[in-house]
PDB file of C-alpha atoms in Angstrom:
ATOM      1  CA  UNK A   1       8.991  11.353  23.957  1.00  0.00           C
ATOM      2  CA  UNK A   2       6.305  13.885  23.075  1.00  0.00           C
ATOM      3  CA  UNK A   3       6.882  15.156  19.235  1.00  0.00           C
ATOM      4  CA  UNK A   4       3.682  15.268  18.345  1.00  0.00           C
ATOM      5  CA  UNK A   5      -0.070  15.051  20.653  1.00  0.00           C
ATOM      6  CA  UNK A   6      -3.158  14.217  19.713  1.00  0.00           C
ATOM      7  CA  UNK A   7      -6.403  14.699  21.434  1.00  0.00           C
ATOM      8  CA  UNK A   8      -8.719  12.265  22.236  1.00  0.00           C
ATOM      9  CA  UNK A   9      -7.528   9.153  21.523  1.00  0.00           C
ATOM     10  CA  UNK A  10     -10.998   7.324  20.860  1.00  0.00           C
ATOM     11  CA  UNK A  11     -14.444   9.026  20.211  1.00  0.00           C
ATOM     12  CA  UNK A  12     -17.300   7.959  19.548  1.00  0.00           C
ATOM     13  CA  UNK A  13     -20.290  10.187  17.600  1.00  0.00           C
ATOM     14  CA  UNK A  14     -23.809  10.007  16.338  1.00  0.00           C
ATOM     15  CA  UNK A  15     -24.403  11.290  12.994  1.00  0.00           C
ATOM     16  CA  UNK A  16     -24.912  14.447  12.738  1.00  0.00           C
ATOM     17  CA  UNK A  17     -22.667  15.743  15.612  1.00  0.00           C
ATOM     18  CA  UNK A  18     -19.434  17.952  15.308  1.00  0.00           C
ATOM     19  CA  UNK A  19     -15.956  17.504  17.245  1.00  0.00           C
ATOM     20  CA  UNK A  20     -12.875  18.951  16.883  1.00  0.00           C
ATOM     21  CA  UNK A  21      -9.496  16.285  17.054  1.00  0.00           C
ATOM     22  CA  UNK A  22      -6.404  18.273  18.419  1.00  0.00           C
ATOM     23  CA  UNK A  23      -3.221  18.103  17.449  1.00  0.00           C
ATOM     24  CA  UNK A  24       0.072  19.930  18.751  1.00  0.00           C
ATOM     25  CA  UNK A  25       4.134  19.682  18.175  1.00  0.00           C
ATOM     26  CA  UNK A  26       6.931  20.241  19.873  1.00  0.00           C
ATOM     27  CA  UNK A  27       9.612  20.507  17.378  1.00  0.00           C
ATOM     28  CA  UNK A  28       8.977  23.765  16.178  1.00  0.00           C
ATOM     29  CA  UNK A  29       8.127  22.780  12.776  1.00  0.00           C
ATOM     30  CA  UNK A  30       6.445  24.854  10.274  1.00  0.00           C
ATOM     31  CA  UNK A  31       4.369  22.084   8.776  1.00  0.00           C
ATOM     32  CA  UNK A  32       1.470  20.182  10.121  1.00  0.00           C
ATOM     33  CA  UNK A  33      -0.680  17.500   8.076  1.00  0.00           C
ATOM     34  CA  UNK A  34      -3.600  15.511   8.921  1.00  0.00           C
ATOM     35  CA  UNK A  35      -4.660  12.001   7.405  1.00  0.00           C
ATOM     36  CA  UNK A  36      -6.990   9.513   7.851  1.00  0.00           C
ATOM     37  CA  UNK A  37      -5.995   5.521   7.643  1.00  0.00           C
ATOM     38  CA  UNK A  38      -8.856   3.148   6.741  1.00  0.00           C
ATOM     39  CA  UNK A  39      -8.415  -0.624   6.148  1.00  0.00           C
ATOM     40  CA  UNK A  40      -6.696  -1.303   2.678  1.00  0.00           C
ATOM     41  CA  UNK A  41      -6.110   2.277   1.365  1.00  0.00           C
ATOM     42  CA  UNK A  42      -3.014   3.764   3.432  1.00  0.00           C
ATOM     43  CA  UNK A  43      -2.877   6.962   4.535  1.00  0.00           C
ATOM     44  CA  UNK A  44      -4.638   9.638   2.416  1.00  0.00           C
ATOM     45  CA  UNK A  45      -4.224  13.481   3.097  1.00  0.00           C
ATOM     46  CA  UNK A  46      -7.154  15.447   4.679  1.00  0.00           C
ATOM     47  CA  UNK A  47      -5.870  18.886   5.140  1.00  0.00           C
ATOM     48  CA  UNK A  48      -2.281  20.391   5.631  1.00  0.00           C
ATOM     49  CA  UNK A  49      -0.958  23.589   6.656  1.00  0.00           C
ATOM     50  CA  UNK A  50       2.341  24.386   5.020  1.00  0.00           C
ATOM     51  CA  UNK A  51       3.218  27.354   7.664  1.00  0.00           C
ATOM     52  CA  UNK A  52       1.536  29.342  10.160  1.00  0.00           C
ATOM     53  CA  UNK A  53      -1.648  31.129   9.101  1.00  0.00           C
ATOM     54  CA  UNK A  54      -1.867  28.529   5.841  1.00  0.00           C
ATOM     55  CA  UNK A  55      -3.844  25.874   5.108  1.00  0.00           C
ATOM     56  CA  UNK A  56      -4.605  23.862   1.722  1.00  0.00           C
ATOM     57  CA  UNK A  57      -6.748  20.921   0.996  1.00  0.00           C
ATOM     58  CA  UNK A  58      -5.514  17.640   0.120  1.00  0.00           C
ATOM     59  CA  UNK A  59      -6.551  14.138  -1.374  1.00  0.00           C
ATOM     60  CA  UNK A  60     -10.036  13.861   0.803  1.00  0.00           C
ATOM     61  CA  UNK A  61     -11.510  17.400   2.171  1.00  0.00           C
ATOM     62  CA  UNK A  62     -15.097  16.986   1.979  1.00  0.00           C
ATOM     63  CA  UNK A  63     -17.046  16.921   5.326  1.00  0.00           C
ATOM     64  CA  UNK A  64     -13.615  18.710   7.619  1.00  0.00           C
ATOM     65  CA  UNK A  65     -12.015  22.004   8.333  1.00  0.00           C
ATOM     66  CA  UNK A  66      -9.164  22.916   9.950  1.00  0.00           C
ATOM     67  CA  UNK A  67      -7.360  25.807  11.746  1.00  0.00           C
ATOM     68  CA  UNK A  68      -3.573  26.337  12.154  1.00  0.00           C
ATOM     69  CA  UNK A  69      -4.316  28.184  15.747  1.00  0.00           C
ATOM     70  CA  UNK A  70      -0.485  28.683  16.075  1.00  0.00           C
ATOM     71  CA  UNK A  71       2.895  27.235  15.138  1.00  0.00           C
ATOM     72  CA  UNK A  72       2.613  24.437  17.313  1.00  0.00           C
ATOM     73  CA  UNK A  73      -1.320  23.764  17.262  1.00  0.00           C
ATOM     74  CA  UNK A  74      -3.645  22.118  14.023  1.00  0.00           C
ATOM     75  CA  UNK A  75      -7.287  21.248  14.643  1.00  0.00           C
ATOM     76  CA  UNK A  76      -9.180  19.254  12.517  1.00  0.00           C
ATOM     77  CA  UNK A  77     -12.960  19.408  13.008  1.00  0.00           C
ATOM     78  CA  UNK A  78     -15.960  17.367  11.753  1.00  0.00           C
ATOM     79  CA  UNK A  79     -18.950  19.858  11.533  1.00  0.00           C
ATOM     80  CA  UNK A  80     -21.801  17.108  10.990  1.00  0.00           C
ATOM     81  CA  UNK A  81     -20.389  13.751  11.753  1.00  0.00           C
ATOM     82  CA  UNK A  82     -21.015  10.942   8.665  1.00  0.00           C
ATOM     83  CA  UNK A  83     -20.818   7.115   9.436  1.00  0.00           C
ATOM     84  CA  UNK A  84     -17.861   7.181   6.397  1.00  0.00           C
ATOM     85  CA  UNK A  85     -15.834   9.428   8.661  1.00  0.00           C
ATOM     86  CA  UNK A  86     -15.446   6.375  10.642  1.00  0.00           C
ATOM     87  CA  UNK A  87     -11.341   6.133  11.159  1.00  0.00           C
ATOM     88  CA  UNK A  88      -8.061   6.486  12.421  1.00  0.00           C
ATOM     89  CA  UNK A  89      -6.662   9.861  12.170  1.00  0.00           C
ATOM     90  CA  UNK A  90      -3.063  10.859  12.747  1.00  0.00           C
ATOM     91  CA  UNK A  91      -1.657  13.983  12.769  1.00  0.00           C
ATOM     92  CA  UNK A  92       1.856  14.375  11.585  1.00  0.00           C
ATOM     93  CA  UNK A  93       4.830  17.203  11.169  1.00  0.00           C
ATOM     94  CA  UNK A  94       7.623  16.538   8.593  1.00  0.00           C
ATOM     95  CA  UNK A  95      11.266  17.346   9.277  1.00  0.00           C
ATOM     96  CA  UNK A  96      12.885  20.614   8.774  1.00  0.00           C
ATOM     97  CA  UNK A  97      15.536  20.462   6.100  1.00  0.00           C
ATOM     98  CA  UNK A  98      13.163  18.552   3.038  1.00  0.00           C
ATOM     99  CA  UNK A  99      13.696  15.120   4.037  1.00  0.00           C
ATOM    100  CA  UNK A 100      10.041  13.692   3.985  1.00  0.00           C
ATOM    101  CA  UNK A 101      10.255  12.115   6.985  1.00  0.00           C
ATOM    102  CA  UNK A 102       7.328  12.378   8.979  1.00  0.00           C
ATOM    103  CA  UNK A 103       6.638  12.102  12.359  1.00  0.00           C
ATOM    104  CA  UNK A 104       3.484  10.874  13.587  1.00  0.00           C
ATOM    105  CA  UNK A 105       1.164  11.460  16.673  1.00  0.00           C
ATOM    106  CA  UNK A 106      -0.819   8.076  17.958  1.00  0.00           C
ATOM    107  CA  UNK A 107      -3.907   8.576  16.510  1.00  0.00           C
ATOM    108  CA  UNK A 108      -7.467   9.077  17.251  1.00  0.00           C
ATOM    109  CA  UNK A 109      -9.899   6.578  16.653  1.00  0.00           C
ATOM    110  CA  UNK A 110     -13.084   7.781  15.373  1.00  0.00           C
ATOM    111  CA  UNK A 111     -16.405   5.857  15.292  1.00  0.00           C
ATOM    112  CA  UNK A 112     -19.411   7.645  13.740  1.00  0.00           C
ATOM    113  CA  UNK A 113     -22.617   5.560  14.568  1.00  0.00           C
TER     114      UNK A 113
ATOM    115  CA  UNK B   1      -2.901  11.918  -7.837  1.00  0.00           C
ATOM    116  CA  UNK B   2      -0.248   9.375  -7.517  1.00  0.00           C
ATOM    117  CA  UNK B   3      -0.938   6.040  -6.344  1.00  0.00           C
ATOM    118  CA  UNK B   4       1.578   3.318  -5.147  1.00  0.00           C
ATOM    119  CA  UNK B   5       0.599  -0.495  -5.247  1.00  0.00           C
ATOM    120  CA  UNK B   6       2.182  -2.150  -2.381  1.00  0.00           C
ATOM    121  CA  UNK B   7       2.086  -6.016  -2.095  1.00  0.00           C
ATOM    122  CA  UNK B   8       1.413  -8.068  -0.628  1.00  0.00           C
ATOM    123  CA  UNK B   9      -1.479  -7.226   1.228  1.00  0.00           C
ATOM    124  CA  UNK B  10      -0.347  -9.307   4.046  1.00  0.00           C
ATOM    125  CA  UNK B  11       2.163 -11.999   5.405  1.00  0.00           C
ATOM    126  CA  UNK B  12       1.977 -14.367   7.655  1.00  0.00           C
ATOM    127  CA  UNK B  13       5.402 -16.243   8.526  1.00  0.00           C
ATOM    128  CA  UNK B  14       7.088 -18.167  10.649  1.00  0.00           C
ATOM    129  CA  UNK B  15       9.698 -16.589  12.784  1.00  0.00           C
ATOM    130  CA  UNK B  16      13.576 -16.715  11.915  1.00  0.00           C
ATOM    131  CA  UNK B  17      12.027 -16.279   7.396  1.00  0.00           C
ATOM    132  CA  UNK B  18      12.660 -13.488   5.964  1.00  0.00           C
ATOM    133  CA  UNK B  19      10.244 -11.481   4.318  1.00  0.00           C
ATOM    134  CA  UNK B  20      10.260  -9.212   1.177  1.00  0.00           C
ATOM    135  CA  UNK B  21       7.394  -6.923  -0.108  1.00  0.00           C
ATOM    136  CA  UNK B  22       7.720  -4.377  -2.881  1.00  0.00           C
ATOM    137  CA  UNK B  23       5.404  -0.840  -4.186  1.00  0.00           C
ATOM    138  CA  UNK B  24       5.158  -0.192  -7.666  1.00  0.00           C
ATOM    139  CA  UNK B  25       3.906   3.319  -9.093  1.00  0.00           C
ATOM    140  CA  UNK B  26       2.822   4.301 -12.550  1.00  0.00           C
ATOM    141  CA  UNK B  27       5.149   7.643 -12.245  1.00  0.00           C
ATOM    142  CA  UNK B  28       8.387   8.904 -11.199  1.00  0.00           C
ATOM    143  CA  UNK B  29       9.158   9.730  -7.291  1.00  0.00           C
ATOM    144  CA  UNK B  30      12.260  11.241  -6.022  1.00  0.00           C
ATOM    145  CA  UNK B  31      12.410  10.057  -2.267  1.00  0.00           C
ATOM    146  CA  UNK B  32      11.118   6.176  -1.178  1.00  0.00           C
ATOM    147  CA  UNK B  33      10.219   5.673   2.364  1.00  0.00           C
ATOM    148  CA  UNK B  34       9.659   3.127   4.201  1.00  0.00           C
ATOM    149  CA  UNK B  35       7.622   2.804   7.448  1.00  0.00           C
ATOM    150  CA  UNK B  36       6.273   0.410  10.358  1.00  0.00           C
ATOM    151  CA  UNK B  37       3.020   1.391  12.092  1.00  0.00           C
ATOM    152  CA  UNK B  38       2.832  -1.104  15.262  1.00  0.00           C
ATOM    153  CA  UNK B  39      -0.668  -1.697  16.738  1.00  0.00           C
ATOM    154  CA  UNK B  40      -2.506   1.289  18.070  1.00  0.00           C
ATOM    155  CA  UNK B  41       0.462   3.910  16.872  1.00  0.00           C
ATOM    156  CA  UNK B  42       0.820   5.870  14.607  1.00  0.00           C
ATOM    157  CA  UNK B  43       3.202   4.811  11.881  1.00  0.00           C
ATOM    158  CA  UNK B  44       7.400   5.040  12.754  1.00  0.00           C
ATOM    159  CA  UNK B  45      10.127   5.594   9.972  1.00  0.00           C
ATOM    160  CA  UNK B  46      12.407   2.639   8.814  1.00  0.00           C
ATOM    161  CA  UNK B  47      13.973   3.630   6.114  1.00  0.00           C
ATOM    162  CA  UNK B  48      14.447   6.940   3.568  1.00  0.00           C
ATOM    163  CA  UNK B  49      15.883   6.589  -0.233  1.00  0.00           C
ATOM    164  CA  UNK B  50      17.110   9.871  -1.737  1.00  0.00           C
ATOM    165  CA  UNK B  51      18.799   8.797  -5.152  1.00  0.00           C
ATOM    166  CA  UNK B  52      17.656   6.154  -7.786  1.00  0.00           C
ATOM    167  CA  UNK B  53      19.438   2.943  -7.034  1.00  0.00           C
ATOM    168  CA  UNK B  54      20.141   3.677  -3.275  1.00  0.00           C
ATOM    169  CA  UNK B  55      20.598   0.160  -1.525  1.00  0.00           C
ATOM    170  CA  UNK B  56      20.747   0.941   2.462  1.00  0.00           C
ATOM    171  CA  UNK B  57      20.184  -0.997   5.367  1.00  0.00           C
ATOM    172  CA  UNK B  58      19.117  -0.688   8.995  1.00  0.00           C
ATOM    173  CA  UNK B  59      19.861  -3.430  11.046  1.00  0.00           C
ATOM    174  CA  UNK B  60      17.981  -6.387   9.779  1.00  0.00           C
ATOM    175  CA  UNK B  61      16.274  -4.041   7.097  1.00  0.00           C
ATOM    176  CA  UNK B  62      17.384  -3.260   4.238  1.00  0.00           C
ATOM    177  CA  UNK B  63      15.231  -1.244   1.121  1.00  0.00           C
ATOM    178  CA  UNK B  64      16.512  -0.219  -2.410  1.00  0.00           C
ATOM    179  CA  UNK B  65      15.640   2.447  -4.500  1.00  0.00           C
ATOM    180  CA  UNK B  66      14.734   1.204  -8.057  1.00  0.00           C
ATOM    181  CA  UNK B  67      16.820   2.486 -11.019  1.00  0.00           C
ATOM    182  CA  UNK B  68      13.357   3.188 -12.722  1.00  0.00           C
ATOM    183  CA  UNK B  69      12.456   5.076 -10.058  1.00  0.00           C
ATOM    184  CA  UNK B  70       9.142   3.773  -9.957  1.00  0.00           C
ATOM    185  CA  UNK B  71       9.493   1.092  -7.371  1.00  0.00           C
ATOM    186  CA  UNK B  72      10.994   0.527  -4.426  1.00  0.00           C
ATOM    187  CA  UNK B  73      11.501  -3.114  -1.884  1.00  0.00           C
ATOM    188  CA  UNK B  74      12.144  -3.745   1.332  1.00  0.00           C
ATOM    189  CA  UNK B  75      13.202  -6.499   2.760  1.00  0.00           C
ATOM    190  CA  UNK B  76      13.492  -8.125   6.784  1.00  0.00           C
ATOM    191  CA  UNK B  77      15.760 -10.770   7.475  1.00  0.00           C
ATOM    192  CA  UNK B  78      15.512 -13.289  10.025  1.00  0.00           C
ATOM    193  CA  UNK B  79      11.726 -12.222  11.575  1.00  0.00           C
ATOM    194  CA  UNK B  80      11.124 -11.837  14.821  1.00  0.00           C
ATOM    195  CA  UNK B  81       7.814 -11.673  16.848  1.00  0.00           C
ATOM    196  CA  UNK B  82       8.260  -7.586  17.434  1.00  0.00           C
ATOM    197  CA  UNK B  83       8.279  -7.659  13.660  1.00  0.00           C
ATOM    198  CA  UNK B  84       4.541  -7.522  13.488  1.00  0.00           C
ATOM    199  CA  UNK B  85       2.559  -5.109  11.861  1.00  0.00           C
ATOM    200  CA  UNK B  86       1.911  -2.359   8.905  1.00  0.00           C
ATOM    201  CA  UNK B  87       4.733  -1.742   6.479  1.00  0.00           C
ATOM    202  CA  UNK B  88       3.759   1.100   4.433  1.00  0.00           C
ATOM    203  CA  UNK B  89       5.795   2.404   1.397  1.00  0.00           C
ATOM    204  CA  UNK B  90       6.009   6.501   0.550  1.00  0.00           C
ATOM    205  CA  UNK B  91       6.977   8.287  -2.405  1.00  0.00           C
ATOM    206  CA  UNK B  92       7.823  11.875  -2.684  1.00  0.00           C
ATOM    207  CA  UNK B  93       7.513  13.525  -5.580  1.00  0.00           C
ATOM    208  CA  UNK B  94      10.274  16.241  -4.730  1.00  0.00           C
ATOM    209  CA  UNK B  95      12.437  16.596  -1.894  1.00  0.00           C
ATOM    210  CA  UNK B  96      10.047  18.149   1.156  1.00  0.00           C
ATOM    211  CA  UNK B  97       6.843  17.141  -1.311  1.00  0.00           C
ATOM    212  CA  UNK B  98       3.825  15.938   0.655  1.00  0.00           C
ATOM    213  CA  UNK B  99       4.255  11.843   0.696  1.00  0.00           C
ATOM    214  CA  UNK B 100       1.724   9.278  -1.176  1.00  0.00           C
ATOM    215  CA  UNK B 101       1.537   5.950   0.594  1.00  0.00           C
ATOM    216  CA  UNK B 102       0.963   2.529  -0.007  1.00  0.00           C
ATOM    217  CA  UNK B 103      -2.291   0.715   0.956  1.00  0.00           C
ATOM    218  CA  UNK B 104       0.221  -1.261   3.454  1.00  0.00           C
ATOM    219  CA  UNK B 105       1.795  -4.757   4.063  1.00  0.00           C
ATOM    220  CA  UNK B 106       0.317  -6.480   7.122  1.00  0.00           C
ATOM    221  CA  UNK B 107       3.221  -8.693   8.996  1.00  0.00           C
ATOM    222  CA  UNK B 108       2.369 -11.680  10.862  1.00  0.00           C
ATOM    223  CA  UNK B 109       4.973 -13.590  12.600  1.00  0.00           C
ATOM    224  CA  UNK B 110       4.411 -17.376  14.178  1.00  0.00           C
ATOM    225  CA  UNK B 111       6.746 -17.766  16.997  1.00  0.00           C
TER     226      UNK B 111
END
């Protein structure tokens, strides 16, 4: 059951330092999304690419990029780690076809020390 | 942006009780989703509403659509241990819009 991958699953930083989280599909979707999930406030919306070669910010930007390498890859990097970029990130694809369904990867759990 | 209240914050229950728990937004959405995010994944569809007043149901789930548009519910009958963990609400603003969710509902079930 792959859908989508994420890459690593835990990490753990100093302030200061950059990493990259990975992120590929298998359904041959056009979109890709990332978001963050901390205690209490859901799921908010780092970055999304609508198609290949686009990318827009959404609800929380500041302090990531990201790079839609291909159809099936979207990377989302932290260039200078902060202790409030401690989270859980998930990567997700929505359907084709407009539904709003989206399917998740597992996550990658973040701690920034 | 939009924001959805979701409540409660958390549940904790005895197994074979149902449970209800409800998100509430200051503006219009189009599409209501439910999902369940079980520990250490990432979070799983339930549940999609496409037209105000939608009542459907999947298996012991079932979630309306509010007439207002502006809320949604879901409700679990009959709990069962594998019932634990985040319920989060969505709302879509159009059909294929980017989702807002919920803060979550935390599920605890007492076997």
């Amino acid at each position: 059951n792959a859908g989508v991958t994420q890459t690593p699953k835990f990490q753990v930083l100093k302030t200061g330092q950059s990493m990259t989280l990975q992120c590929a599909q298998d359904m041959n979707h056009n979109s890709m999304y990332w978001y963050r999930q901390d205690p209490g406030m859901g799921l908010r919306l780092i970055y999304y690419s609508a198609s290949e070669g686009t990318t827009d910010k959404g609800e929380v930007p500041n302090g990531y990029n990201v790079s839609r390498l291909n159809k099936r890859e979207f990377s989302l990097r932290l260039e200078s780690a902060a202790p409030s970029q401690t989270s859980v990130y998930f990567c997700a694809s929505p359907r084709q076809g407009n539904t709003g369904e989206l399917f998740f990867g597992e996550g990658s759990r973040l701690t920034v020390l | 942006g939009q924001q959805l209240n979701q409540s409660p914050q958390s549940m904790f229950i005895q197994e074979g009780e149902d449970v209800s728990m409800n998100c509430t937004s200051s503006s219009i959405f189009n599409t209501w989703l439910w999902y369940k995010q079980d520990p250490g994944e990432g979070p799983v569809l339930l549940i999609a509403l496409y037209k105000a007043g939608e009542l459907t149901s999947n298996g012991r789930l079932t979630a309306q659509f509010g007439i207002t548009r502006k809320d949604s519910f879901l409700n679990i009958s009959a709990s069962i241990p594998s019932d634990v963990g985040i319920y989060f609400c969505a709302g879509g603003e159009t059909s294929g819009s980017r989702l807002t969710f919920g803060e979550g509902t935390q599920l605890t079930v007492n076997p």
